[in-house]
Amino acid sequence: MDLCIIGSGYVGLVSGACFAEVGHHVICVDNDQKKVDKLQRGEIPIYEPGLEELVHRNVAARRLRFTNSIEDGLDHSQVVFIAVPTPPQSDGSVDLTYIERVAREIAGVLKPGQYRVIVDKSTVPVKTGEKVADTIRRYNKDAEFDVVSNPEFLREGCAVPDLMNPDRIVVGSSSQRATDLMKQIYEPFRAPILVTDLNSAELIKHAANSFLSLKISYINAVAAICEASGADVEMVADGIGMDKRIGRNFLNAGLGYGGSCFPKDVKAFIAISRQLGTPFALLEEVERINATMLDRFIDKVRGALWVLKDKKIAVWGLTFKPDTDDVRNSVAIELVNKLVAEGAQVSAYDPKGAEKAVEWGLIDPTKVRLTKTPADATDGAEALLLATEWKEFANADLAEVKKRMHTPLVFDGRNHFNPETMRQLGFTYYAVGRPAAV
Ligand code: NAD
């Protein structure tokens, strides 16, 4: 099938490449000319395992191309996906200006007799699809189209496998014609397709991300109780998670959730529920618990080092999770900046995120020493703080790290290391919700 994706970021680009991989012809549109130029030169603007090969293979096979022209995209595609940002506003509600603009742009180029399915893949508040349809109709009386909601559940860091093997595909649609086309598009993926009405599909996405955030905050609250009682949250999480009704996923205690989705989607769901007159106070507690995790962690560091000013501190990890270069709303970045604000001398290492952290102005390279290897960051350090659980850190030569450090003190914000191994190596080791290993 001929598909168009408007917005070629983490969701749009990976979706476009995966649709092409299963045989569709895909045009990815973006209004960021620099990004389009890069993509046309074969450069991939984001890091996502497997994406580069996928894009190159499908461009070479002429199933994938890039443009800045929505008109070009719409002229050649029967189904048009929207994957533009839906950032939060200061009150937590969703900024829908990108979506509204795309709806107007679509209305501007839709030609009479050109039936198109407009599919919203961006994460949007319930009832947005209705507004998209109203907007297109308002600006183009002759437009023939249906609006469908098709929320995306990919996880950055494993977006390609997530898209190629989804747990489910949600299609919110009130038109049989549009639903049939959506089923045809997704047929090669051999995943269960849940067809719902438009509003339910939109709500599924916010409800799902809020529930996952709730699981994280739940285990983090349990971790605090473990610390106060001497229990081990990893054992508690195993014991809870082995119950099939609960599951072990997302029961990982640590510095809390971050990134471009969970914080904004929880905020959005709180705002949506409030606007609808059905406040969701439980989610406010989820946010509150999440916000305490970083301060609890830094308090632990202070407990060992006393004053942080002038202390040499190594931080491993800047991205919000491993296997991505995405540093948006990363707790690791917040950690680095809080340490710097207290006057600590921070050296940081991340396998993929340092460049974007500087490029996007999230880290000041004149205040943070960014190193080329994890071990380099630990030279003379009085403490090592692990903020992102990259595999590279688990495989690091910790004996070498210990030699380079001034004091063998490790604070593990993601419970990534084995406490017994750390003890045997001679570290004093603090994790989250676990007894210290000395
Ligand atoms: P992104 O910022 O990486 O990409 C968005 C792209 O849209 C950018 O390249 C931008 O230049 C482009 N764009 C903006 N306005 C445009 C316009 N008028 N015409 C053409 N292009 C335009 O964002 P993302 O992370 O891909 O997220 C997109 C949506 O998907 C958001 O609603 C997000 O909540 C949702 N989502 C994200 C993820 C994730 O892990 N990143 C997962 C699921 C859902």
PDB file of C-alpha atoms in Angstrom, residues 209-317:
ATOM      1  CA  ASN A 209       1.233   4.845  29.864  1.00  0.00           C
ATOM      2  CA  SER A 210      -0.257   6.092  33.121  1.00  0.00           C
ATOM      3  CA  PHE A 211      -0.633   2.515  34.346  1.00  0.00           C
ATOM      4  CA  LEU A 212       2.997   1.700  33.529  1.00  0.00           C
ATOM      5  CA  SER A 213       4.103   4.858  35.350  1.00  0.00           C
ATOM      6  CA  LEU A 214       1.937   3.818  38.276  1.00  0.00           C
ATOM      7  CA  LYS A 215       3.722   0.452  38.436  1.00  0.00           C
ATOM      8  CA  ILE A 216       7.075   2.244  38.561  1.00  0.00           C
ATOM      9  CA  SER A 217       5.963   4.618  41.307  1.00  0.00           C
ATOM     10  CA  TYR A 218       4.400   1.725  43.204  1.00  0.00           C
ATOM     11  CA  ILE A 219       7.661  -0.222  43.349  1.00  0.00           C
ATOM     12  CA  ASN A 220       9.575   2.956  44.171  1.00  0.00           C
ATOM     13  CA  ALA A 221       7.273   3.570  47.139  1.00  0.00           C
ATOM     14  CA  VAL A 222       7.851  -0.060  48.165  1.00  0.00           C
ATOM     15  CA  ALA A 223      11.609   0.559  47.767  1.00  0.00           C
ATOM     16  CA  ALA A 224      11.424   3.371  50.320  1.00  0.00           C
ATOM     17  CA  ILE A 225       9.728   0.983  52.763  1.00  0.00           C
ATOM     18  CA  CYS A 226      12.414  -1.610  52.027  1.00  0.00           C
ATOM     19  CA  GLU A 227      15.140   0.899  52.831  1.00  0.00           C
ATOM     20  CA  ALA A 228      13.459   1.809  56.094  1.00  0.00           C
ATOM     21  CA  SER A 229      12.993  -1.833  57.090  1.00  0.00           C
ATOM     22  CA  GLY A 230      16.148  -3.507  55.744  1.00  0.00           C
ATOM     23  CA  ALA A 231      14.263  -5.550  53.136  1.00  0.00           C
ATOM     24  CA  ASP A 232      15.486  -5.947  49.530  1.00  0.00           C
ATOM     25  CA  VAL A 233      13.162  -4.460  46.891  1.00  0.00           C
ATOM     26  CA  GLU A 234      14.538  -6.735  44.155  1.00  0.00           C
ATOM     27  CA  MET A 235      13.389  -9.799  46.081  1.00  0.00           C
ATOM     28  CA  VAL A 236      10.087  -8.152  46.892  1.00  0.00           C
ATOM     29  CA  ALA A 237       9.582  -7.246  43.191  1.00  0.00           C
ATOM     30  CA  ASP A 238      10.369 -10.839  42.172  1.00  0.00           C
ATOM     31  CA  GLY A 239       7.891 -12.117  44.733  1.00  0.00           C
ATOM     32  CA  ILE A 240       5.181  -9.743  43.527  1.00  0.00           C
ATOM     33  CA  GLY A 241       6.013 -10.113  39.847  1.00  0.00           C
ATOM     34  CA  MET A 242       5.863 -13.910  39.778  1.00  0.00           C
ATOM     35  CA  ASP A 243       2.134 -13.518  40.252  1.00  0.00           C
ATOM     36  CA  LYS A 244       0.858 -13.657  36.664  1.00  0.00           C
ATOM     37  CA  ARG A 245      -1.898 -11.186  37.515  1.00  0.00           C
ATOM     38  CA  ILE A 246       0.789  -8.576  38.263  1.00  0.00           C
ATOM     39  CA  GLY A 247       3.887  -9.434  36.185  1.00  0.00           C
ATOM     40  CA  ARG A 248       7.515  -8.432  36.833  1.00  0.00           C
ATOM     41  CA  ASN A 249       7.800  -5.824  34.049  1.00  0.00           C
ATOM     42  CA  PHE A 250       7.936  -2.199  35.174  1.00  0.00           C
ATOM     43  CA  LEU A 251       8.581  -3.233  38.781  1.00  0.00           C
ATOM     44  CA  ASN A 252      12.137  -1.908  38.677  1.00  0.00           C
ATOM     45  CA  ALA A 253      12.975   0.435  41.530  1.00  0.00           C
ATOM     46  CA  GLY A 254      15.296   3.297  40.691  1.00  0.00           C
ATOM     47  CA  LEU A 255      15.482   7.001  40.010  1.00  0.00           C
ATOM     48  CA  GLY A 256      11.952   7.067  38.634  1.00  0.00           C
ATOM     49  CA  TYR A 257      10.523   7.415  35.158  1.00  0.00           C
ATOM     50  CA  GLY A 258      11.572  10.110  32.696  1.00  0.00           C
ATOM     51  CA  GLY A 259      11.773  10.528  28.944  1.00  0.00           C
ATOM     52  CA  SER A 260       9.536  12.193  26.414  1.00  0.00           C
ATOM     53  CA  CYS A 261       6.436  10.087  27.104  1.00  0.00           C
ATOM     54  CA  PHE A 262       5.644   8.960  30.667  1.00  0.00           C
ATOM     55  CA  PRO A 263       5.980  12.317  32.463  1.00  0.00           C
ATOM     56  CA  LYS A 264       3.976  14.156  29.821  1.00  0.00           C
ATOM     57  CA  ASP A 265       1.365  11.432  29.386  1.00  0.00           C
ATOM     58  CA  VAL A 266       0.671  11.141  33.123  1.00  0.00           C
ATOM     59  CA  LYS A 267       0.368  14.929  33.318  1.00  0.00           C
ATOM     60  CA  ALA A 268      -1.915  14.905  30.300  1.00  0.00           C
ATOM     61  CA  PHE A 269      -4.170  12.200  31.733  1.00  0.00           C
ATOM     62  CA  ILE A 270      -4.451  14.149  34.993  1.00  0.00           C
ATOM     63  CA  ALA A 271      -5.397  17.275  33.013  1.00  0.00           C
ATOM     64  CA  ILE A 272      -7.850  15.398  30.776  1.00  0.00           C
ATOM     65  CA  SER A 273      -9.615  13.760  33.727  1.00  0.00           C
ATOM     66  CA  ARG A 274      -9.854  17.120  35.468  1.00  0.00           C
ATOM     67  CA  GLN A 275     -11.258  18.810  32.347  1.00  0.00           C
ATOM     68  CA  LEU A 276     -13.855  16.057  32.049  1.00  0.00           C
ATOM     69  CA  GLY A 277     -14.902  16.586  35.687  1.00  0.00           C
ATOM     70  CA  THR A 278     -13.578  13.196  36.863  1.00  0.00           C
ATOM     71  CA  PRO A 279     -10.267  13.994  38.627  1.00  0.00           C
ATOM     72  CA  PHE A 280      -7.772  11.122  38.825  1.00  0.00           C
ATOM     73  CA  ALA A 281      -6.017  11.861  42.148  1.00  0.00           C
ATOM     74  CA  LEU A 282      -4.168   8.516  42.146  1.00  0.00           C
ATOM     75  CA  LEU A 283      -2.045   9.775  39.260  1.00  0.00           C
ATOM     76  CA  GLU A 284      -1.079  12.885  41.207  1.00  0.00           C
ATOM     77  CA  GLU A 285       0.418  10.568  43.835  1.00  0.00           C
ATOM     78  CA  VAL A 286       2.223   8.664  41.058  1.00  0.00           C
ATOM     79  CA  GLU A 287       3.853  11.938  40.041  1.00  0.00           C
ATOM     80  CA  ARG A 288       4.632  12.928  43.614  1.00  0.00           C
ATOM     81  CA  ILE A 289       6.406   9.631  44.344  1.00  0.00           C
ATOM     82  CA  ASN A 290       8.342   9.907  41.076  1.00  0.00           C
ATOM     83  CA  ALA A 291       9.497  13.414  41.908  1.00  0.00           C
ATOM     84  CA  THR A 292      10.931  12.305  45.289  1.00  0.00           C
ATOM     85  CA  MET A 293      13.185   9.560  43.890  1.00  0.00           C
ATOM     86  CA  LEU A 294      16.018  11.750  42.644  1.00  0.00           C
ATOM     87  CA  ASP A 295      16.188  13.815  45.833  1.00  0.00           C
ATOM     88  CA  ARG A 296      16.226  10.632  47.946  1.00  0.00           C
ATOM     89  CA  PHE A 297      19.126   9.394  45.823  1.00  0.00           C
ATOM     90  CA  ILE A 298      21.118  12.623  46.129  1.00  0.00           C
ATOM     91  CA  ASP A 299      20.451  12.607  49.891  1.00  0.00           C
ATOM     92  CA  LYS A 300      22.119   9.202  50.000  1.00  0.00           C
ATOM     93  CA  VAL A 301      25.164  10.600  48.203  1.00  0.00           C
ATOM     94  CA  ARG A 302      25.238  13.523  50.639  1.00  0.00           C
ATOM     95  CA  GLY A 303      24.946  11.048  53.510  1.00  0.00           C
ATOM     96  CA  ALA A 304      28.256   9.512  52.433  1.00  0.00           C
ATOM     97  CA  LEU A 305      30.152  12.540  51.081  1.00  0.00           C
ATOM     98  CA  TRP A 306      28.617  15.150  53.391  1.00  0.00           C
ATOM     99  CA  VAL A 307      29.199  18.354  51.380  1.00  0.00           C
ATOM    100  CA  LEU A 308      29.009  17.911  47.587  1.00  0.00           C
ATOM    101  CA  LYS A 309      30.746  21.185  46.712  1.00  0.00           C
ATOM    102  CA  ASP A 310      34.109  20.485  45.037  1.00  0.00           C
ATOM    103  CA  LYS A 311      33.621  16.707  45.233  1.00  0.00           C
ATOM    104  CA  LYS A 312      34.682  14.783  42.139  1.00  0.00           C
ATOM    105  CA  ILE A 313      31.685  12.755  41.060  1.00  0.00           C
ATOM    106  CA  ALA A 314      31.419  10.418  38.068  1.00  0.00           C
ATOM    107  CA  VAL A 315      28.014   9.865  36.475  1.00  0.00           C
ATOM    108  CA  TRP A 316      27.372   6.952  34.133  1.00  0.00           C
ATOM    109  CA  GLY A 317      24.425   7.499  31.817  1.00  0.00           C
TER     110      GLY A 317
END
